[in-house]
Coordinates of C-alpha atoms and ligand atoms in Angstrom, one line a residue:
X1 CA 0.0 0.0 0.0
X2 CA 1.3 3.5 -0.9
X3 CA 1.4 5.5 2.3
X4 CA 2.1 8.9 0.7
X5 CA -0.2 8.8 -2.3
X6 CA -0.7 12.4 -3.7
X7 CA 1.3 14.0 -0.9
X8 CA 3.5 16.9 -2.0
X9 CA 7.0 16.7 -0.4
X10 CA 9.4 19.5 -0.8
X11 CA 12.9 18.2 -0.1
X12 CA 15.5 20.9 0.8
X13 CA 19.1 19.9 0.6
X14 CA 21.8 22.0 2.2
X15 CA 25.6 21.4 1.7
X16 CA 26.7 18.3 3.6
X17 CA 28.2 15.0 2.6
X18 CA 25.0 13.3 3.7
X19 CA 23.3 14.8 0.6
X20 CA 24.0 11.6 -1.2
X21 CA 21.5 9.8 1.0
X22 CA 18.8 12.3 -0.1
X23 CA 18.9 10.9 -3.6
X24 CA 17.8 7.5 -2.1
X25 CA 15.2 9.3 -0.1
X26 CA 13.6 10.8 -3.2
X27 CA 13.4 7.3 -4.7
X28 CA 11.7 6.0 -1.5
X29 CA 9.3 8.9 -1.3
X30 CA 8.2 8.3 -4.9
X31 CA 7.8 4.6 -4.3
X32 CA 5.3 5.6 -1.7
X33 CA 3.3 7.7 -4.1
X34 CA 4.6 11.1 -3.1
X35 CA 5.2 13.9 -5.5
X36 CA 8.6 15.4 -4.8
X37 CA 10.2 18.7 -5.6
X38 CA 13.8 19.4 -4.7
X39 CA 15.4 22.7 -3.6
X40 CA 19.1 22.8 -3.3
X41 CA 21.4 25.4 -1.7
X42 CA 24.5 26.4 -3.7
X43 CA 26.8 24.4 -1.5
X44 CA 24.5 21.4 -1.8
X45 CA 25.3 21.5 -5.5
X46 CA 29.0 20.9 -4.6
X47 CA 28.0 17.5 -3.1
X48 CA 25.4 16.2 -5.5
X49 CA 24.2 17.5 -8.8
X50 CA 20.8 19.0 -9.5
X51 CA 20.6 16.8 -12.5
X52 CA 20.7 13.6 -10.3
X53 CA 17.9 15.0 -8.2
X54 CA 15.9 16.1 -11.3
X55 CA 16.1 12.7 -12.8
X56 CA 15.0 11.0 -9.5
X57 CA 12.2 13.4 -8.8
X58 CA 11.0 13.8 -12.4
X59 CA 10.7 17.5 -11.6
X60 CA 12.9 20.6 -12.2
X61 CA 15.3 21.3 -9.3
X62 CA 15.2 24.8 -7.8
X63 CA 18.5 26.4 -6.7
X64 CA 18.0 30.2 -7.0
X65 CA 15.7 32.6 -5.2
X66 CA 15.2 34.7 -8.3
X67 CA 15.2 32.5 -11.3
X68 CA 13.4 34.0 -14.3
X69 CA 12.5 30.6 -15.8
X70 CA 11.1 29.1 -12.6
X71 CA 9.4 32.3 -11.4
X72 CA 7.1 32.2 -14.4
X73 CA 6.2 28.5 -14.0
X74 CA 6.3 28.0 -10.2
X75 CA 7.8 30.9 -8.2
X76 CA 9.1 30.5 -4.7
X77 CA 5.8 31.5 -3.1
X78 CA 3.9 29.0 -5.2
X79 CA 6.4 26.3 -4.1
X80 CA 5.9 27.2 -0.5
X81 CA 2.1 26.9 -1.0
X82 CA 2.4 23.7 -3.0
X83 CA 4.1 21.7 -0.2
X84 CA 2.4 19.5 2.3
X85 CA 5.7 18.9 4.1
X86 CA 9.1 20.6 3.8
X87 CA 11.9 18.3 4.8
X88 CA 15.5 19.7 4.9
X89 CA 17.9 16.8 4.7
X90 CA 20.7 17.2 5.3
X91 CA 20.4 20.4 7.4
X92 CA 23.8 21.7 8.1
X93 CA 24.8 23.8 11.2
X94 CA 24.9 26.9 9.0
X95 CA 21.4 26.2 7.5
X96 CA 20.0 25.6 11.0
X97 CA 21.5 28.9 12.2
X98 CA 20.0 30.8 9.3
X99 CA 16.6 29.2 9.9
X100 CA 16.8 30.2 13.6
X101 CA 17.5 33.8 12.5
X102 CA 14.6 33.8 10.1
X103 CA 16.9 34.6 7.1
X104 CA 15.5 34.9 3.6
X105 CA 18.9 35.2 1.9
X106 CA 18.4 32.3 -0.4
X107 CA 15.7 30.1 -1.8
X108 CA 15.5 27.4 0.9
X109 CA 15.4 29.6 3.9
X110 CA 12.9 31.9 2.1
X111 CA 10.6 28.9 1.5
X112 CA 10.8 27.8 5.1
X113 CA 9.6 31.4 6.1
X114 CA 6.9 31.5 3.5
X115 CA 5.3 28.0 3.9
X116 CA 2.4 27.0 6.1
X117 CA 3.3 23.4 5.7
X118 CA 4.9 21.2 8.4
X119 CA 8.7 21.7 8.4
X120 CA 11.1 18.9 9.4
X121 CA 14.9 19.2 9.6
X122 CA 17.3 16.4 9.6
X123 CA 20.6 17.7 11.1
X124 CA 23.9 16.4 9.7
X125 CA 27.2 17.7 11.0
X126 CA 30.4 16.9 12.8
X127 CA 29.7 15.9 16.5
X128 CA 31.5 19.0 18.0
X129 CA 29.4 21.3 15.8
X130 CA 26.2 19.4 16.9
X131 CA 27.3 19.6 20.6
X132 CA 28.2 23.3 20.4
X133 CA 25.9 25.5 22.6
X134 CA 25.3 27.8 19.6
X135 CA 23.8 24.9 17.6
X136 CA 21.9 23.6 20.6
X137 CA 20.4 27.1 21.1
X138 CA 19.4 27.3 17.4
X139 CA 17.8 23.9 17.6
X140 CA 15.8 25.0 20.6
X141 CA 14.7 28.1 18.8
X142 CA 13.4 26.4 15.7
X143 CA 11.9 23.6 17.7
X144 CA 10.0 26.1 19.8
X145 CA 8.6 27.5 16.6
X146 CA 7.1 24.1 15.8
X147 CA 9.8 22.8 13.4
X148 CA 10.3 19.1 13.8
X149 CA 13.9 17.9 14.4
X150 CA 14.5 14.4 13.2
X151 CA 17.8 12.9 14.4
X152 CA 20.7 13.1 14.3
X153 CA 21.9 9.6 14.9
X154 CA 25.1 8.8 16.6
X155 CA 27.9 6.7 14.9
X156 CA 30.9 7.0 12.7
X157 CA 31.1 10.3 10.8
X158 CA 32.5 11.2 7.4
X159 CA 35.2 13.2 9.3
X160 CA 36.4 10.1 11.1
X161 CA 34.9 11.0 14.5
X162 CA 32.4 8.9 16.3
X163 CA 29.4 10.6 18.0
X164 CA 26.1 12.4 17.4
X165 CA 25.6 14.2 14.1
X166 CA 24.9 11.6 11.5
X167 CA 21.9 12.2 9.3
X168 CA 19.1 9.6 9.8
X169 CA 18.9 7.0 7.1
X170 CA 16.3 7.5 4.2
X171 CA 14.0 4.8 5.7
X172 CA 13.8 6.7 9.1
X173 CA 13.2 10.0 7.3
X174 CA 10.4 8.4 5.3
X175 CA 8.8 7.2 8.6
X176 CA 9.1 10.7 10.0
X177 CA 7.3 12.2 7.0
X178 CA 4.6 9.5 7.2
X179 CA 4.1 10.4 10.9
X180 CA 3.2 14.0 9.9
X181 CA 0.2 12.7 8.1
X182 CA -0.7 9.6 10.2
X183 CA -1.5 11.4 13.5
X184 CA -3.8 8.8 15.1
X185 CA -6.1 11.6 16.3
X186 CA -9.2 9.5 15.6
X187 CA -7.8 6.1 16.3
X188 CA -10.6 3.6 17.2
X189 CA -13.4 5.9 15.8
X190 CA -15.7 5.0 13.0
X191 CA -16.3 7.9 10.6
X192 CA -18.9 7.9 7.8
X193 CA -18.3 10.3 4.9
X194 CA -20.7 11.0 2.1
X195 CA -19.3 12.3 -1.1
X196 CA -20.1 13.2 -4.7
X197 CA -23.4 14.0 -6.3
X198 CA -26.5 11.9 -6.5
X199 CA -28.3 11.0 -9.7
X200 CA -32.1 11.1 -9.7
X201 CA -33.6 9.3 -12.7
X202 CA -36.2 10.9 -14.9
X203 CA -36.5 7.9 -17.3
X204 CA -34.3 4.9 -18.2
X205 CA -31.7 7.2 -19.9
X206 CA -31.9 10.6 -18.2
X207 CA -31.3 11.9 -14.7
X208 CA -31.0 15.1 -12.6
X209 CA -27.6 15.6 -11.0
X210 CA -25.1 18.3 -10.2
X211 CA -21.4 19.2 -10.8
X212 CA -20.0 17.8 -7.6
X213 CA -16.8 15.8 -8.4
X214 CA -16.5 14.1 -5.0
X215 CA -12.9 15.5 -4.6
X216 CA -13.6 17.2 -1.3
X217 CA -15.4 14.1 0.2
X218 CA -12.7 11.7 -1.0
X219 CA -10.0 14.0 0.5
X220 CA -12.0 14.1 3.8
X221 CA -12.2 10.2 3.8
X222 CA -8.4 10.0 3.1
X223 CA -7.7 12.5 5.9
X224 CA -9.9 10.5 8.3
X225 CA -8.0 7.3 7.5
X226 CA -4.8 9.1 8.1
X227 CA -6.2 10.2 11.4
X228 CA -6.5 6.5 12.3
X229 CA -10.3 6.2 11.9
X230 CA -12.2 3.3 10.4
X231 CA -13.9 4.9 7.4
X232 CA -17.1 4.1 5.5
X233 CA -17.3 6.2 2.4
X234 CA -20.8 6.4 0.9
X235 CA -20.2 7.8 -2.5
X236 CA -22.4 9.0 -5.4
X237 CA -21.2 8.4 -8.9
X238 CA -17.8 10.0 -9.4
X239 CA -14.7 9.3 -11.5
X240 CA -12.4 8.8 -8.5
X241 CA -10.8 5.7 -6.9
X242 CA -11.9 5.1 -3.4
X243 CA -9.1 5.4 -0.8
X244 CA -7.6 1.9 -0.4
X245 CA -8.3 1.5 3.3
X246 CA -11.9 2.8 3.3
X247 CA -14.9 0.6 3.0
X248 CA -16.8 2.1 0.1
X249 CA -20.5 1.9 -0.6
X250 CA -21.4 3.1 -4.1
X251 CA -24.9 4.6 -4.5
X252 CA -26.8 6.6 -7.1
X253 CA -29.8 8.2 -5.6
X254 CA -30.5 10.3 -2.4
X255 CA -32.7 7.4 -1.1
X256 CA -29.9 4.9 -1.7
X257 CA -27.5 7.3 0.1
X258 CA -29.9 7.7 3.0
X259 CA -30.3 3.9 3.4
X260 CA -26.5 3.3 3.2
X261 CA -25.8 6.0 5.8
X262 CA -28.4 4.8 8.2
X263 CA -27.4 1.2 7.8
X264 CA -23.8 2.1 8.8
X265 CA -24.7 4.8 11.4
X266 CA -25.3 2.4 14.3
X267 CA -22.1 2.5 16.4
X268 CA -20.5 5.2 14.2
X269 CA -18.9 8.2 15.9
X270 CA -18.8 10.9 13.3
X271 CA -20.7 11.6 10.1
X272 CA -19.2 14.1 7.6
X273 CA -21.7 14.8 4.9
X274 CA -19.7 16.2 1.9
X275 CA -22.1 14.9 -0.7
X276 CA -24.1 17.3 -2.9
X277 CA -27.4 15.4 -2.5
X278 CA -30.1 16.3 -5.0
X279 CA -32.8 18.1 -3.1
X280 CA -35.6 16.9 -5.5
X281 CA -36.3 13.8 -7.5
X282 CA -39.0 12.7 -9.9
X283 CA -42.1 11.5 -8.1
X284 CA -42.7 9.0 -10.8
X285 CA -39.9 7.7 -13.0
X286 CA -41.0 7.2 -16.6
X287 CA -40.8 3.5 -17.5
X288 CA -39.8 4.3 -21.1
X289 CA -37.7 7.0 -22.6
X290 CA -39.7 10.2 -22.7
X291 CA -40.3 11.3 -26.3
X292 CA -40.1 14.9 -27.3
X293 CA -43.4 16.6 -28.1
X294 CA -44.2 20.0 -29.6
X295 CA -44.8 21.8 -26.3
X296 CA -42.8 22.3 -23.1
X297 CA -42.1 19.4 -20.7
X298 CA -43.0 19.7 -17.0
X299 CA -41.3 17.4 -14.5
X300 CA -43.1 16.7 -11.3
X301 CA -40.5 16.8 -8.6
X302 CA -40.8 16.0 -4.9
X303 CA -38.3 16.4 -2.1
X304 CA -35.6 13.8 -1.4
X305 CA -34.9 12.7 2.1
X306 CA -32.3 14.8 3.9
X307 CA -29.7 12.2 4.6
X308 CA -27.7 14.3 7.1
X309 CA -30.7 15.6 9.0
X310 CA -32.3 12.2 9.3
X311 CA -29.0 10.7 10.7
X312 CA -28.6 13.6 13.1
X313 CA -32.1 13.1 14.4
X314 CA -31.9 9.4 14.7
X315 CA -28.8 9.4 16.8
X316 CA -28.0 12.6 18.7
X317 CA -24.7 11.0 20.0
X318 CA -23.4 10.9 16.4
X319 CA -21.2 13.9 15.8
X320 CA -22.6 15.4 12.6
X321 CA -20.8 17.7 10.2
X322 CA -22.5 19.2 7.2
X323 CA -21.3 21.2 4.2
X324 CA -23.1 24.3 3.0
X325 CA -22.5 25.3 -0.6
X326 CA -23.8 28.8 -1.0
X327 CA -23.7 31.5 -3.7
X328 CA -24.4 34.3 -1.2
X329 CA -24.7 35.3 2.5
X330 CA -22.4 32.4 3.4
X331 CA -22.4 32.8 7.2
X332 CA -26.1 33.3 7.7
X333 CA -27.1 30.5 5.4
X334 CA -24.6 28.1 7.0
X335 CA -25.7 28.9 10.5
X336 CA -29.4 28.4 9.5
X337 CA -28.5 24.9 8.2
X338 CA -26.5 24.1 11.3
X339 CA -29.5 24.8 13.5
X340 CA -32.2 23.5 11.2
X341 CA -30.5 20.1 10.7
X342 CA -29.4 19.8 14.3
X343 CA -25.7 19.5 13.4
X344 CA -22.5 19.8 15.5
X345 CA -20.6 21.7 12.9
X346 CA -20.9 23.1 9.4
X347 CA -18.3 23.7 6.8
X348 CA -19.4 26.5 4.5
X349 CA -18.0 27.5 1.1
X350 CA -18.9 29.7 -1.8
X351 CA -19.8 28.0 -5.0
X352 CA -20.2 29.1 -8.6
X353 CA -17.9 31.2 -10.8
X354 CA -15.3 28.5 -10.8
X355 CA -15.3 28.0 -7.1
X356 CA -15.4 24.8 -5.2
X357 CA -17.1 22.4 -7.7
X358 CA -14.7 20.2 -9.7
X359 CA -11.6 22.2 -8.9
X360 CA -8.6 21.1 -6.7
X361 CA -8.6 24.0 -4.3
X362 CA -11.2 25.4 -1.9
X363 CA -11.6 27.5 1.1
X364 CA -13.9 26.8 4.1
X365 CA -15.6 28.7 6.9
X366 CA -16.4 26.4 9.8
X367 CA -19.2 27.2 12.3
X368 CA -20.3 25.4 15.4
X369 CA -22.2 26.3 18.5
X370 CA -19.9 28.9 20.1
X371 CA -17.1 29.0 17.6
X372 CA -15.9 29.6 14.1
X373 CA -12.8 29.3 12.0
X374 CA -11.7 30.3 8.5
X375 CA -9.6 27.8 6.5
X376 CA -7.8 29.7 3.8
X377 CA -7.8 28.6 0.2
X378 CA -5.6 25.5 -0.2
X379 CA -5.6 22.2 -2.1
X380 CA -8.6 20.1 -1.0
X381 CA -6.3 17.4 0.4
X382 CA -4.7 19.8 2.8
X383 CA -8.0 21.5 3.6
X384 CA -9.4 18.1 4.5
X385 CA -6.6 17.5 6.9
X386 CA -7.1 20.9 8.6
X387 CA -10.9 20.2 8.7
X388 CA -10.3 16.8 10.4
X389 CA -8.2 18.5 13.1
X390 CA -11.1 20.9 14.0
X391 CA -13.7 18.1 13.8
X392 CA -11.6 15.9 16.1
X393 CA -11.1 18.6 18.7
X394 CA -14.8 19.5 18.7
X395 CA -15.7 15.9 18.8
X396 CA -13.6 15.3 21.9
X397 CA -14.9 18.5 23.5
X398 CA -18.5 17.2 23.0
X399 CA -17.5 13.8 24.5
X400 CA -15.9 15.4 27.6
X401 CA -18.9 17.8 28.1
X402 CA -21.1 14.7 28.1
X403 CA -19.2 13.1 30.9
X404 CA -19.0 16.3 33.1
Ligands
LIG501 N1 -27.7 17.0 2.6 C1 -28.2 15.7 2.8 N2 -29.3 15.3 2.1 C2 -30.0 16.1 1.3 C3 -29.6 17.5 1.1 C4 -28.4 17.9 1.8 O1 -27.5 15.0 3.5 N3 -31.1 15.7 0.8 C5 -26.5 17.5 3.3 C6 -25.4 17.8 2.4 O2 -24.5 16.7 2.2 C7 -24.7 18.9 3.1 C8 -25.8 19.6 3.9 O3 -26.8 18.7 3.9 O4 -23.8 18.4 4.1 C9 -26.3 20.9 3.2 O5 -26.6 20.7 1.9 P1 -27.2 21.9 1.0 O6 -27.6 21.2 -0.3 O7 -26.2 23.0 0.9 O8 -28.4 22.4 1.8 P2 -29.9 22.2 1.6 O9 -30.4 21.9 3.0 O10 -30.2 21.3 0.5 O11 -30.3 23.7 1.3 P3 -30.3 24.5 -0.1 O12 -30.1 23.6 -1.2 O13 -31.6 25.2 -0.1 O14 -29.2 25.5 0.0

């Protein structure tokens, strides 16, 4: 199973002999399904060539802060936004010092300042340099800012000394990256996710549907799996592969979606309804293909069951999260839905004019009783992970309020 499918890893290489191990790391990351882009400092290029890293990553390698060619394709701010994780391996004593200072004197330090992604550094240096109080203070500074320090290991060093300062092996760095995603926040919990559109038949060949691609719901299911949950994905018809570890129930209509959700809801802990369920369906589906006539055609539509509201009503202990897709007055409409459907949380977003539907990026406004949070525009996969953090923390708050 590929543990890093679709994850975007930015590998920064600073100038140390351990840079040769980073070549192997790129290979291992890609084996796990990650997309890798490499940024090298000038001194890193003395130890290993950008061409090697380009061949292994199948992407251009970035070495300069102001590079006319790259700035038009993917500039340094785009690269910072693109990344899910930034790993600097090897991170030299000098690089760590510049990171601690908040320097933006070259591309890699600038990226570390500009990114909102998790940053890991894998120190690699001579043992005296590692043990020097200046390095220790720099490590403390960056670690207090939330930067993860992986390693170093102790052992024989390139300079002939034996002690702490060796960069971790590629396998260990791979595990450290996986651990950023697999946080175990919802271990032992059963999460149901609805995704995609529904299709409401008109006759044997036609149906009413909408433009939902299912991308957000599938990203939410993936993020719930990474958070350690058992996931049931109830999906309308979409062109996406279900996440490998999810149990996926494929449905077409709103009624089928309702039945599948209620069937799985017993004993479930959280329901996240990302599906764009049709609000109306044909009261009577024509048995034969409807032939065109001279005049207008009127379809008699009746309301579909509200999957989310029914589930919330049936089991108040289920933590329910709705999505509100709105074209105007986002906050008011979202809060109305939160209250009307009896939900614990709602994730609202603007739709239309190229926003939200069938695109890879989105932004969300989250509302719950007594709180709200804006999640800025980001790839849906990253947004889903942020959303899962907020859901988990509200879920546990609700649980602890119940016991007090
Ligand atoms: N939903 C549902 N079943 C329905 C309609 C909506 O489970 N029949 C869920 C959606 O998955 C979403 C939330 O309810 O999580 C809000 O859906 P939305 O379509 O925005 O709201 P509606 O209540 O249908 O209101 P309107 O279409 O009028 O905006």
